[in-house]
Amino acid sequence: MKTCFFILTLCCLVSCKTGSSRATLVQTDCISRVIAIDDSLGKIRNRECENLSLSQTIANYTKGMAAIDTKGCPEAFSKAYRSHKDAWNAVLPVTDTYPDLRGEMHVLFKELERSKDSVEFKKLQADIWTTWGEVERFVKK
């Protein structure tokens, strides 16, 4: 009887640990999937503004971000990712004032850093980088 109890207890401990490991693996896979999709969207974003307005490019990017299913990711990661999307959307009032600006995104951002809206733009850009840092914090765990 003691042997059966010991084996049953051991099985429960192993399955609990496996269940916990499985949940962690699912969350890690979810985070990796979201980051991979975002990377693909980012590559499109960086070039799309060569033909579309910067605001339209950002709107397309954030629409794609919003469509990513974060179910299975840790809630804190999902929240950080939503905050990152919101930081991108917050830039739109500035980029809306430059509807004819075209080029690769990083080049355009450099131009906006020297524009009449540079102070506001730099703050908004810093928010994008800060929120991305929060997202990346989950990747490094």
mmCIF file of N, CA and C in Angstrom:
data_model
loop_
_atom_site.group_PDB
_atom_site.id
_atom_site.type_symbol
_atom_site.label_atom_id
_atom_site.label_comp_id
_atom_site.label_asym_id
_atom_site.label_seq_id
_atom_site.Cartn_x
_atom_site.Cartn_y
_atom_site.Cartn_z
ATOM 1 N N MET A 1 0.824 -1.194 0.000
ATOM 2 C CA MET A 1 0.000 0.000 0.000
ATOM 3 C C MET A 1 0.865 1.254 0.000
ATOM 4 N N LYS A 2 1.935 1.263 0.842
ATOM 5 C CA LYS A 2 2.830 2.423 0.864
ATOM 6 C C LYS A 2 3.498 2.618 -0.488
ATOM 7 N N THR A 3 3.830 1.536 -1.157
ATOM 8 C CA THR A 3 4.466 1.617 -2.463
ATOM 9 C C THR A 3 3.510 2.229 -3.488
ATOM 10 N N CYS A 4 2.249 1.812 -3.450
ATOM 11 C CA CYS A 4 1.249 2.375 -4.374
ATOM 12 C C CYS A 4 1.073 3.864 -4.129
ATOM 13 N N PHE A 5 0.995 4.248 -2.875
ATOM 14 C CA PHE A 5 0.837 5.661 -2.530
ATOM 15 C C PHE A 5 2.048 6.459 -3.017
ATOM 16 N N PHE A 6 3.249 5.914 -2.808
ATOM 17 C CA PHE A 6 4.474 6.587 -3.245
ATOM 18 C C PHE A 6 4.479 6.771 -4.766
ATOM 19 N N ILE A 7 4.129 5.721 -5.487
ATOM 20 C CA ILE A 7 4.120 5.781 -6.949
ATOM 21 C C ILE A 7 3.063 6.775 -7.430
ATOM 22 N N LEU A 8 1.883 6.740 -6.800
ATOM 23 C CA LEU A 8 0.823 7.678 -7.167
ATOM 24 C C LEU A 8 1.250 9.118 -6.910
ATOM 25 N N THR A 9 1.875 9.361 -5.772
ATOM 26 C CA THR A 9 2.363 10.700 -5.432
ATOM 27 C C THR A 9 3.420 11.141 -6.439
ATOM 28 N N LEU A 10 4.335 10.251 -6.758
ATOM 29 C CA LEU A 10 5.392 10.562 -7.717
ATOM 30 C C LEU A 10 4.799 10.891 -9.089
ATOM 31 N N CYS A 11 3.818 10.118 -9.523
ATOM 32 C CA CYS A 11 3.165 10.389 -10.808
ATOM 33 C C CYS A 11 2.491 11.754 -10.807
ATOM 34 N N CYS A 12 1.832 12.087 -9.710
ATOM 35 C CA CYS A 12 1.176 13.397 -9.616
ATOM 36 C C CYS A 12 2.193 14.520 -9.695
ATOM 37 N N LEU A 13 3.307 14.360 -8.981
ATOM 38 C CA LEU A 13 4.341 15.398 -9.013
ATOM 39 C C LEU A 13 4.916 15.558 -10.405
ATOM 40 N N VAL A 14 5.176 14.455 -11.072
ATOM 41 C CA VAL A 14 5.737 14.509 -12.422
ATOM 42 C C VAL A 14 4.728 15.146 -13.382
ATOM 43 N N SER A 15 3.452 14.763 -13.294
ATOM 44 C CA SER A 15 2.474 15.332 -14.212
ATOM 45 C C SER A 15 2.248 16.804 -13.923
ATOM 46 N N CYS A 16 2.294 17.219 -12.671
ATOM 47 C CA CYS A 16 2.152 18.640 -12.357
ATOM 48 C C CYS A 16 3.315 19.423 -12.932
ATOM 49 N N LYS A 17 4.515 18.903 -12.768
ATOM 50 C CA LYS A 17 5.683 19.580 -13.308
ATOM 51 C C LYS A 17 5.603 19.620 -14.833
ATOM 52 N N THR A 18 5.187 18.519 -15.439
ATOM 53 C CA THR A 18 5.056 18.479 -16.888
ATOM 54 C C THR A 18 3.988 19.456 -17.357
ATOM 55 N N GLY A 19 2.875 19.531 -16.639
ATOM 56 C CA GLY A 19 1.822 20.478 -16.986
ATOM 57 C C GLY A 19 2.328 21.903 -16.925
ATOM 58 N N SER A 20 3.101 22.202 -15.898
ATOM 59 C CA SER A 20 3.674 23.540 -15.758
ATOM 60 C C SER A 20 4.667 23.813 -16.874
ATOM 61 N N SER A 21 5.498 22.831 -17.179
ATOM 62 C CA SER A 21 6.468 22.984 -18.264
ATOM 63 C C SER A 21 5.758 23.152 -19.599
ATOM 64 N N ARG A 22 4.662 22.402 -19.764
ATOM 65 C CA ARG A 22 3.900 22.488 -21.005
ATOM 66 C C ARG A 22 3.304 23.890 -21.161
ATOM 67 N N ALA A 23 2.758 24.448 -20.076
ATOM 68 C CA ALA A 23 2.186 25.797 -20.126
ATOM 69 C C ALA A 23 3.263 26.816 -20.460
ATOM 70 N N THR A 24 4.434 26.656 -19.869
ATOM 71 C CA THR A 24 5.547 27.562 -20.148
ATOM 72 C C THR A 24 5.966 27.450 -21.610
ATOM 73 N N LEU A 25 6.004 26.240 -22.127
ATOM 74 C CA LEU A 25 6.372 26.017 -23.522
ATOM 75 C C LEU A 25 5.345 26.654 -24.456
ATOM 76 N N VAL A 26 4.057 26.512 -24.135
ATOM 77 C CA VAL A 26 3.004 27.120 -24.944
ATOM 78 C C VAL A 26 3.165 28.636 -24.946
ATOM 79 N N GLN A 27 3.439 29.219 -23.777
ATOM 80 C CA GLN A 27 3.608 30.666 -23.690
ATOM 81 C C GLN A 27 4.837 31.115 -24.472
ATOM 82 N N THR A 28 5.925 30.371 -24.353
ATOM 83 C CA THR A 28 7.147 30.712 -25.084
ATOM 84 C C THR A 28 6.915 30.614 -26.591
ATOM 85 N N ASP A 29 6.225 29.570 -27.023
ATOM 86 C CA ASP A 29 5.909 29.419 -28.444
ATOM 87 C C ASP A 29 5.021 30.565 -28.928
ATOM 88 N N CYS A 30 4.064 30.970 -28.097
ATOM 89 C CA CYS A 30 3.167 32.061 -28.460
ATOM 90 C C CYS A 30 3.960 33.359 -28.634
ATOM 91 N N ILE A 31 4.818 33.647 -27.689
ATOM 92 C CA ILE A 31 5.642 34.859 -27.771
ATOM 93 C C ILE A 31 6.497 34.819 -29.032
ATOM 94 N N SER A 32 7.141 33.696 -29.285
ATOM 95 C CA SER A 32 7.992 33.567 -30.479
ATOM 96 C C SER A 32 7.186 33.767 -31.754
ATOM 97 N N ARG A 33 5.973 33.229 -31.781
ATOM 98 C CA ARG A 33 5.111 33.371 -32.957
ATOM 99 C C ARG A 33 4.727 34.831 -33.170
ATOM 100 N N VAL A 34 4.345 35.521 -32.096
ATOM 101 C CA VAL A 34 3.961 36.931 -32.203
ATOM 102 C C VAL A 34 5.147 37.763 -32.701
ATOM 103 N N ILE A 35 6.315 37.520 -32.138
ATOM 104 C CA ILE A 35 7.519 38.270 -32.534
ATOM 105 C C ILE A 35 7.846 38.004 -34.005
ATOM 106 N N ALA A 36 7.721 36.763 -34.437
ATOM 107 C CA ALA A 36 8.013 36.425 -35.843
ATOM 108 C C ALA A 36 7.035 37.122 -36.792
ATOM 109 N N ILE A 37 5.757 37.130 -36.430
ATOM 110 C CA ILE A 37 4.764 37.811 -37.277
ATOM 111 C C ILE A 37 5.037 39.309 -37.290
ATOM 112 N N ASP A 38 5.326 39.864 -36.114
ATOM 113 C CA ASP A 38 5.620 41.288 -36.034
ATOM 114 C C ASP A 38 6.851 41.635 -36.873
ATOM 115 N N ASP A 39 7.840 40.764 -36.859
ATOM 116 C CA ASP A 39 9.042 40.996 -37.664
ATOM 117 C C ASP A 39 8.683 41.066 -39.151
ATOM 118 N N SER A 40 7.829 40.164 -39.600
ATOM 119 C CA SER A 40 7.395 40.184 -40.999
ATOM 120 C C SER A 40 6.625 41.461 -41.314
ATOM 121 N N LEU A 41 5.719 41.837 -40.400
ATOM 122 C CA LEU A 41 4.961 43.073 -40.590
ATOM 123 C C LEU A 41 5.891 44.286 -40.606
ATOM 124 N N GLY A 42 6.910 44.266 -39.750
ATOM 125 C CA GLY A 42 7.861 45.370 -39.676
ATOM 126 C C GLY A 42 8.660 45.535 -40.961
ATOM 127 N N LYS A 43 9.022 44.420 -41.575
ATOM 128 C CA LYS A 43 9.756 44.488 -42.842
ATOM 129 C C LYS A 43 8.891 45.124 -43.930
ATOM 130 N N ILE A 44 7.626 44.756 -43.935
ATOM 131 C CA ILE A 44 6.696 45.365 -44.894
ATOM 132 C C ILE A 44 6.569 46.853 -44.586
ATOM 133 N N ARG A 45 6.357 47.176 -43.312
ATOM 134 C CA ARG A 45 6.183 48.569 -42.864
ATOM 135 C C ARG A 45 7.357 49.442 -43.304
ATOM 136 N N ASN A 46 8.548 48.944 -43.114
ATOM 137 C CA ASN A 46 9.732 49.757 -43.399
ATOM 138 C C ASN A 46 9.837 50.172 -44.863
ATOM 139 N N ARG A 47 9.263 49.388 -45.756
ATOM 140 C CA ARG A 47 9.339 49.676 -47.199
ATOM 141 C C ARG A 47 8.041 50.222 -47.778
ATOM 142 N N GLU A 48 6.933 49.910 -47.139
ATOM 143 C CA GLU A 48 5.629 50.302 -47.670
ATOM 144 C C GLU A 48 5.495 51.814 -47.819
ATOM 145 N N CYS A 49 6.164 52.545 -46.928
ATOM 146 C CA CYS A 49 6.044 54.011 -46.969
ATOM 147 C C CYS A 49 6.853 54.629 -48.115
ATOM 148 N N GLU A 50 7.462 53.803 -48.938
ATOM 149 C CA GLU A 50 8.072 54.322 -50.158
ATOM 150 C C GLU A 50 6.980 54.662 -51.175
ATOM 151 N N ASN A 51 5.821 53.987 -51.048
ATOM 152 C CA ASN A 51 4.719 54.186 -51.990
ATOM 153 C C ASN A 51 3.451 54.737 -51.339
ATOM 154 N N LEU A 52 3.311 54.540 -50.047
ATOM 155 C CA LEU A 52 2.141 55.023 -49.306
ATOM 156 C C LEU A 52 2.577 56.099 -48.319
ATOM 157 N N SER A 53 1.604 56.860 -47.836
ATOM 158 C CA SER A 53 1.945 57.846 -46.804
ATOM 159 C C SER A 53 2.428 57.128 -45.548
ATOM 160 N N LEU A 54 3.204 57.828 -44.772
ATOM 161 C CA LEU A 54 3.713 57.271 -43.522
ATOM 162 C C LEU A 54 2.556 56.897 -42.602
ATOM 163 N N SER A 55 1.537 57.752 -42.556
ATOM 164 C CA SER A 55 0.375 57.451 -41.706
ATOM 165 C C SER A 55 -0.344 56.187 -42.170
ATOM 166 N N GLN A 56 -0.525 56.031 -43.472
ATOM 167 C CA GLN A 56 -1.189 54.829 -43.976
ATOM 168 C C GLN A 56 -0.351 53.594 -43.684
ATOM 169 N N THR A 57 0.954 53.721 -43.833
ATOM 170 C CA THR A 57 1.858 52.617 -43.538
ATOM 171 C C THR A 57 1.747 52.204 -42.074
ATOM 172 N N ILE A 58 1.759 53.175 -41.184
ATOM 173 C CA ILE A 58 1.658 52.882 -39.749
ATOM 174 C C ILE A 58 0.282 52.287 -39.431
ATOM 175 N N ALA A 59 -0.765 52.825 -40.044
ATOM 176 C CA ALA A 59 -2.116 52.283 -39.829
ATOM 177 C C ALA A 59 -2.192 50.825 -40.299
ATOM 178 N N ASN A 60 -1.578 50.526 -41.434
ATOM 179 C CA ASN A 60 -1.553 49.145 -41.925
ATOM 180 C C ASN A 60 -0.798 48.239 -40.951
ATOM 181 N N TYR A 61 0.321 48.727 -40.464
ATOM 182 C CA TYR A 61 1.135 47.960 -39.530
ATOM 183 C C TYR A 61 0.364 47.679 -38.242
ATOM 184 N N THR A 62 -0.253 48.697 -37.680
ATOM 185 C CA THR A 62 -0.954 48.492 -36.404
ATOM 186 C C THR A 62 -2.222 47.649 -36.590
ATOM 187 N N LYS A 63 -2.823 47.719 -37.770
ATOM 188 C CA LYS A 63 -3.960 46.844 -38.059
ATOM 189 C C LYS A 63 -3.481 45.391 -38.074
ATOM 190 N N GLY A 64 -2.345 45.159 -38.682
ATOM 191 C CA GLY A 64 -1.756 43.817 -38.676
ATOM 192 C C GLY A 64 -1.401 43.359 -37.276
ATOM 193 N N MET A 65 -0.859 44.279 -36.482
ATOM 194 C CA MET A 65 -0.524 43.948 -35.094
ATOM 195 C C MET A 65 -1.779 43.548 -34.318
ATOM 196 N N ALA A 66 -2.854 44.299 -34.516
ATOM 197 C CA ALA A 66 -4.101 44.037 -33.795
ATOM 198 C C ALA A 66 -4.695 42.676 -34.175
ATOM 199 N N ALA A 67 -4.391 42.213 -35.374
ATOM 200 C CA ALA A 67 -4.935 40.944 -35.846
ATOM 201 C C ALA A 67 -4.159 39.730 -35.319
ATOM 202 N N ILE A 68 -3.003 39.955 -34.724
ATOM 203 C CA ILE A 68 -2.211 38.840 -34.203
ATOM 204 C C ILE A 68 -2.893 38.275 -32.961
ATOM 205 N N ASP A 69 -3.109 36.972 -32.955
ATOM 206 C CA ASP A 69 -3.734 36.294 -31.825
ATOM 207 C C ASP A 69 -2.681 36.069 -30.740
ATOM 208 N N THR A 70 -2.880 36.690 -29.598
ATOM 209 C CA THR A 70 -1.940 36.521 -28.486
ATOM 210 C C THR A 70 -2.485 35.546 -27.437
ATOM 211 N N LYS A 71 -3.573 34.839 -27.786
ATOM 212 C CA LYS A 71 -4.106 33.838 -26.865
ATOM 213 C C LYS A 71 -3.040 32.765 -26.656
ATOM 214 N N GLY A 72 -2.758 32.460 -25.432
ATOM 215 C CA GLY A 72 -1.714 31.491 -25.115
ATOM 216 C C GLY A 72 -0.437 32.169 -24.649
ATOM 217 N N CYS A 73 -0.337 33.472 -24.889
ATOM 218 C CA CYS A 73 0.809 34.240 -24.390
ATOM 219 C C CYS A 73 0.510 34.693 -22.954
ATOM 220 N N PRO A 74 1.546 34.974 -22.185
ATOM 221 C CA PRO A 74 1.297 35.547 -20.858
ATOM 222 C C PRO A 74 0.545 36.872 -21.001
ATOM 223 N N GLU A 75 -0.383 37.128 -20.112
ATOM 224 C CA GLU A 75 -1.183 38.347 -20.184
ATOM 225 C C GLU A 75 -0.292 39.589 -20.153
ATOM 226 N N ALA A 76 0.773 39.561 -19.366
ATOM 227 C CA ALA A 76 1.676 40.720 -19.285
ATOM 228 C C ALA A 76 2.333 40.982 -20.636
ATOM 229 N N PHE A 77 2.674 39.923 -21.364
ATOM 230 C CA PHE A 77 3.238 40.095 -22.705
ATOM 231 C C PHE A 77 2.201 40.704 -23.638
ATOM 232 N N SER A 78 0.984 40.156 -23.614
ATOM 233 C CA SER A 78 -0.084 40.673 -24.477
ATOM 234 C C SER A 78 -0.329 42.148 -24.200
ATOM 235 N N LYS A 79 -0.320 42.514 -22.945
ATOM 236 C CA LYS A 79 -0.528 43.918 -22.565
ATOM 237 C C LYS A 79 0.622 44.786 -23.092
ATOM 238 N N ALA A 80 1.848 44.313 -22.950
ATOM 239 C CA ALA A 80 3.012 45.053 -23.443
ATOM 240 C C ALA A 80 2.936 45.220 -24.959
ATOM 241 N N TYR A 81 2.505 44.179 -25.658
ATOM 242 C CA TYR A 81 2.403 44.249 -27.114
ATOM 243 C C TYR A 81 1.316 45.243 -27.536
ATOM 244 N N ARG A 82 0.187 45.232 -26.815
ATOM 245 C CA ARG A 82 -0.878 46.210 -27.111
ATOM 246 C C ARG A 82 -0.381 47.639 -26.858
ATOM 247 N N SER A 83 0.390 47.816 -25.801
ATOM 248 C CA SER A 83 0.946 49.151 -25.509
ATOM 249 C C SER A 83 1.884 49.595 -26.618
ATOM 250 N N HIS A 84 2.635 48.654 -27.168
ATOM 251 C CA HIS A 84 3.538 48.969 -28.281
ATOM 252 C C HIS A 84 2.725 49.396 -29.512
ATOM 253 N N LYS A 85 1.657 48.675 -29.781
ATOM 254 C CA LYS A 85 0.766 49.034 -30.899
ATOM 255 C C LYS A 85 0.189 50.430 -30.666
ATOM 256 N N ASP A 86 -0.236 50.698 -29.450
ATOM 257 C CA ASP A 86 -0.804 52.011 -29.126
ATOM 258 C C ASP A 86 0.234 53.124 -29.290
ATOM 259 N N ALA A 87 1.487 52.814 -28.962
ATOM 260 C CA ALA A 87 2.555 53.816 -29.131
ATOM 261 C C ALA A 87 2.738 54.151 -30.610
ATOM 262 N N TRP A 88 2.642 53.149 -31.459
ATOM 263 C CA TRP A 88 2.718 53.404 -32.898
ATOM 264 C C TRP A 88 1.547 54.271 -33.348
ATOM 265 N N ASN A 89 0.356 53.953 -32.884
ATOM 266 C CA ASN A 89 -0.821 54.741 -33.262
ATOM 267 C C ASN A 89 -0.732 56.180 -32.771
ATOM 268 N N ALA A 90 -0.064 56.401 -31.670
ATOM 269 C CA ALA A 90 0.063 57.751 -31.113
ATOM 270 C C ALA A 90 0.876 58.673 -32.019
ATOM 271 N N VAL A 91 1.668 58.114 -32.913
ATOM 272 C CA VAL A 91 2.492 58.903 -33.832
ATOM 273 C C VAL A 91 1.659 59.496 -34.976
ATOM 274 N N LEU A 92 0.508 58.925 -35.224
ATOM 275 C CA LEU A 92 -0.297 59.313 -36.390
ATOM 276 C C LEU A 92 -0.636 60.806 -36.471
ATOM 277 N N PRO A 93 -0.968 61.487 -35.378
ATOM 278 C CA PRO A 93 -1.246 62.920 -35.522
ATOM 279 C C PRO A 93 -0.061 63.713 -36.092
ATOM 280 N N VAL A 94 1.146 63.285 -35.787
ATOM 281 C CA VAL A 94 2.326 63.957 -36.354
ATOM 282 C C VAL A 94 2.503 63.557 -37.811
ATOM 283 N N THR A 95 2.464 62.264 -38.096
ATOM 284 C CA THR A 95 2.707 61.822 -39.475
ATOM 285 C C THR A 95 1.592 62.271 -40.424
ATOM 286 N N ASP A 96 0.394 62.485 -39.876
ATOM 287 C CA ASP A 96 -0.714 62.982 -40.716
ATOM 288 C C ASP A 96 -0.387 64.343 -41.339
ATOM 289 N N THR A 97 0.489 65.099 -40.708
ATOM 290 C CA THR A 97 0.832 66.430 -41.232
ATOM 291 C C THR A 97 1.885 66.363 -42.343
ATOM 292 N N TYR A 98 2.327 65.147 -42.673
ATOM 293 C CA TYR A 98 3.328 64.948 -43.735
ATOM 294 C C TYR A 98 2.819 63.910 -44.737
ATOM 295 N N PRO A 99 1.681 64.178 -45.391
ATOM 296 C CA PRO A 99 1.075 63.165 -46.262
ATOM 297 C C PRO A 99 1.884 62.835 -47.518
ATOM 298 N N ASP A 100 2.784 63.733 -47.922
ATOM 299 C CA ASP A 100 3.537 63.496 -49.158
ATOM 300 C C ASP A 100 4.936 62.936 -48.923
ATOM 301 N N LEU A 101 5.290 62.729 -47.683
ATOM 302 C CA LEU A 101 6.612 62.208 -47.343
ATOM 303 C C LEU A 101 6.691 60.742 -47.774
ATOM 304 N N ARG A 102 7.729 60.406 -48.550
ATOM 305 C CA ARG A 102 7.907 59.032 -49.020
ATOM 306 C C ARG A 102 9.358 58.624 -48.830
ATOM 307 N N GLY A 103 9.554 57.329 -48.635
ATOM 308 C CA GLY A 103 10.887 56.785 -48.485
ATOM 309 C C GLY A 103 10.891 55.646 -47.483
ATOM 310 N N GLU A 104 12.044 55.059 -47.265
ATOM 311 C CA GLU A 104 12.187 53.997 -46.286
ATOM 312 C C GLU A 104 11.920 54.582 -44.902
ATOM 313 N N MET A 105 11.240 53.823 -44.041
ATOM 314 C CA MET A 105 10.756 54.358 -42.767
ATOM 315 C C MET A 105 11.851 54.981 -41.903
ATOM 316 N N HIS A 106 12.976 54.333 -41.767
ATOM 317 C CA HIS A 106 14.021 54.863 -40.892
ATOM 318 C C HIS A 106 14.558 56.204 -41.416
ATOM 319 N N VAL A 107 14.610 56.344 -42.726
ATOM 320 C CA VAL A 107 15.032 57.601 -43.336
ATOM 321 C C VAL A 107 13.990 58.688 -43.043
ATOM 322 N N LEU A 108 12.728 58.332 -43.180
ATOM 323 C CA LEU A 108 11.657 59.290 -42.899
ATOM 324 C C LEU A 108 11.652 59.700 -41.429
ATOM 325 N N PHE A 109 11.907 58.756 -40.545
ATOM 326 C CA PHE A 109 11.963 59.089 -39.121
ATOM 327 C C PHE A 109 13.102 60.074 -38.847
ATOM 328 N N LYS A 110 14.221 59.908 -39.511
ATOM 329 C CA LYS A 110 15.335 60.863 -39.360
ATOM 330 C C LYS A 110 14.904 62.258 -39.810
ATOM 331 N N GLU A 111 14.150 62.311 -40.905
ATOM 332 C CA GLU A 111 13.641 63.600 -41.381
ATOM 333 C C GLU A 111 12.697 64.227 -40.353
ATOM 334 N N LEU A 112 11.828 63.427 -39.778
ATOM 335 C CA LEU A 112 10.881 63.938 -38.787
ATOM 336 C C LEU A 112 11.588 64.394 -37.508
ATOM 337 N N GLU A 113 12.713 63.770 -37.211
ATOM 338 C CA GLU A 113 13.511 64.200 -36.043
ATOM 339 C C GLU A 113 14.059 65.612 -36.238
ATOM 340 N N ARG A 114 14.143 66.070 -37.491
ATOM 341 C CA ARG A 114 14.658 67.416 -37.799
ATOM 342 C C ARG A 114 13.543 68.363 -38.247
ATOM 343 N N SER A 115 12.299 67.921 -38.149
ATOM 344 C CA SER A 115 11.172 68.720 -38.631
ATOM 345 C C SER A 115 10.709 69.725 -37.577
ATOM 346 N N LYS A 116 9.730 70.528 -37.952
ATOM 347 C CA LYS A 116 9.141 71.485 -37.005
ATOM 348 C C LYS A 116 8.436 70.760 -35.858
ATOM 349 N N ASP A 117 8.118 69.473 -36.055
ATOM 350 C CA ASP A 117 7.461 68.658 -35.025
ATOM 351 C C ASP A 117 8.446 67.753 -34.294
ATOM 352 N N SER A 118 9.725 68.089 -34.370
ATOM 353 C CA SER A 118 10.760 67.192 -33.855
ATOM 354 C C SER A 118 10.618 66.876 -32.365
ATOM 355 N N VAL A 119 10.283 67.861 -31.560
ATOM 356 C CA VAL A 119 10.196 67.617 -30.111
ATOM 357 C C VAL A 119 9.100 66.594 -29.818
ATOM 358 N N GLU A 120 7.923 66.815 -30.383
ATOM 359 C CA GLU A 120 6.815 65.883 -30.168
ATOM 360 C C GLU A 120 7.130 64.520 -30.782
ATOM 361 N N PHE A 121 7.680 64.531 -32.000
ATOM 362 C CA PHE A 121 7.979 63.272 -32.670
ATOM 363 C C PHE A 121 9.002 62.455 -31.879
ATOM 364 N N LYS A 122 10.037 63.085 -31.392
ATOM 365 C CA LYS A 122 11.069 62.364 -30.638
ATOM 366 C C LYS A 122 10.489 61.721 -29.380
ATOM 367 N N LYS A 123 9.558 62.414 -28.721
ATOM 368 C CA LYS A 123 8.920 61.845 -27.536
ATOM 369 C C LYS A 123 8.099 60.617 -27.919
ATOM 370 N N LEU A 124 7.331 60.735 -28.996
ATOM 371 C CA LEU A 124 6.510 59.620 -29.450
ATOM 372 C C LEU A 124 7.371 58.445 -29.919
ATOM 373 N N GLN A 125 8.452 58.762 -30.584
ATOM 374 C CA GLN A 125 9.377 57.724 -31.034
ATOM 375 C C GLN A 125 10.011 57.025 -29.830
ATOM 376 N N ALA A 126 10.335 57.790 -28.805
ATOM 377 C CA ALA A 126 10.890 57.202 -27.580
ATOM 378 C C ALA A 126 9.876 56.244 -26.944
ATOM 379 N N ASP A 127 8.600 56.602 -27.000
ATOM 380 C CA ASP A 127 7.561 55.717 -26.475
ATOM 381 C C ASP A 127 7.503 54.406 -27.262
ATOM 382 N N ILE A 128 7.691 54.497 -28.562
ATOM 383 C CA ILE A 128 7.724 53.277 -29.382
ATOM 384 C C ILE A 128 8.861 52.384 -28.921
ATOM 385 N N TRP A 129 10.049 52.963 -28.743
ATOM 386 C CA TRP A 129 11.204 52.171 -28.325
ATOM 387 C C TRP A 129 11.058 51.643 -26.902
ATOM 388 N N THR A 130 10.480 52.439 -26.027
ATOM 389 C CA THR A 130 10.275 51.990 -24.644
ATOM 390 C C THR A 130 9.310 50.807 -24.597
ATOM 391 N N THR A 131 8.207 50.923 -25.320
ATOM 392 C CA THR A 131 7.239 49.826 -25.311
ATOM 393 C C THR A 131 7.799 48.584 -25.999
ATOM 394 N N TRP A 132 8.622 48.773 -27.024
ATOM 395 C CA TRP A 132 9.255 47.615 -27.665
ATOM 396 C C TRP A 132 10.227 46.947 -26.689
ATOM 397 N N GLY A 133 10.897 47.732 -25.892
ATOM 398 C CA GLY A 133 11.781 47.170 -24.868
ATOM 399 C C GLY A 133 11.015 46.287 -23.892
ATOM 400 N N GLU A 134 9.797 46.706 -23.551
ATOM 401 C CA GLU A 134 8.951 45.898 -22.672
ATOM 402 C C GLU A 134 8.557 44.584 -23.348
ATOM 403 N N VAL A 135 8.271 44.639 -24.638
ATOM 404 C CA VAL A 135 7.942 43.423 -25.383
ATOM 405 C C VAL A 135 9.161 42.503 -25.424
ATOM 406 N N GLU A 136 10.307 43.048 -25.738
ATOM 407 C CA GLU A 136 11.533 42.243 -25.839
ATOM 408 C C GLU A 136 11.949 41.621 -24.511
ATOM 409 N N ARG A 137 11.544 42.240 -23.421
ATOM 410 C CA ARG A 137 11.881 41.700 -22.102
ATOM 411 C C ARG A 137 11.364 40.262 -21.961
ATOM 412 N N PHE A 138 10.241 39.958 -22.591
ATOM 413 C CA PHE A 138 9.673 38.620 -22.525
ATOM 414 C C PHE A 138 10.423 37.634 -23.407
ATOM 415 N N VAL A 139 11.050 38.131 -24.439
ATOM 416 C CA VAL A 139 11.808 37.273 -25.349
ATOM 417 C C VAL A 139 13.070 36.785 -24.660
ATOM 418 N N LYS A 140 13.644 37.597 -23.818
ATOM 419 C CA LYS A 140 14.927 37.300 -23.175
ATOM 420 C C LYS A 140 14.783 36.422 -21.939
ATOM 421 N N LYS A 141 13.536 36.117 -21.542
ATOM 422 C CA LYS A 141 13.317 35.273 -20.345
ATOM 423 C C LYS A 141 13.636 33.843 -20.619
#
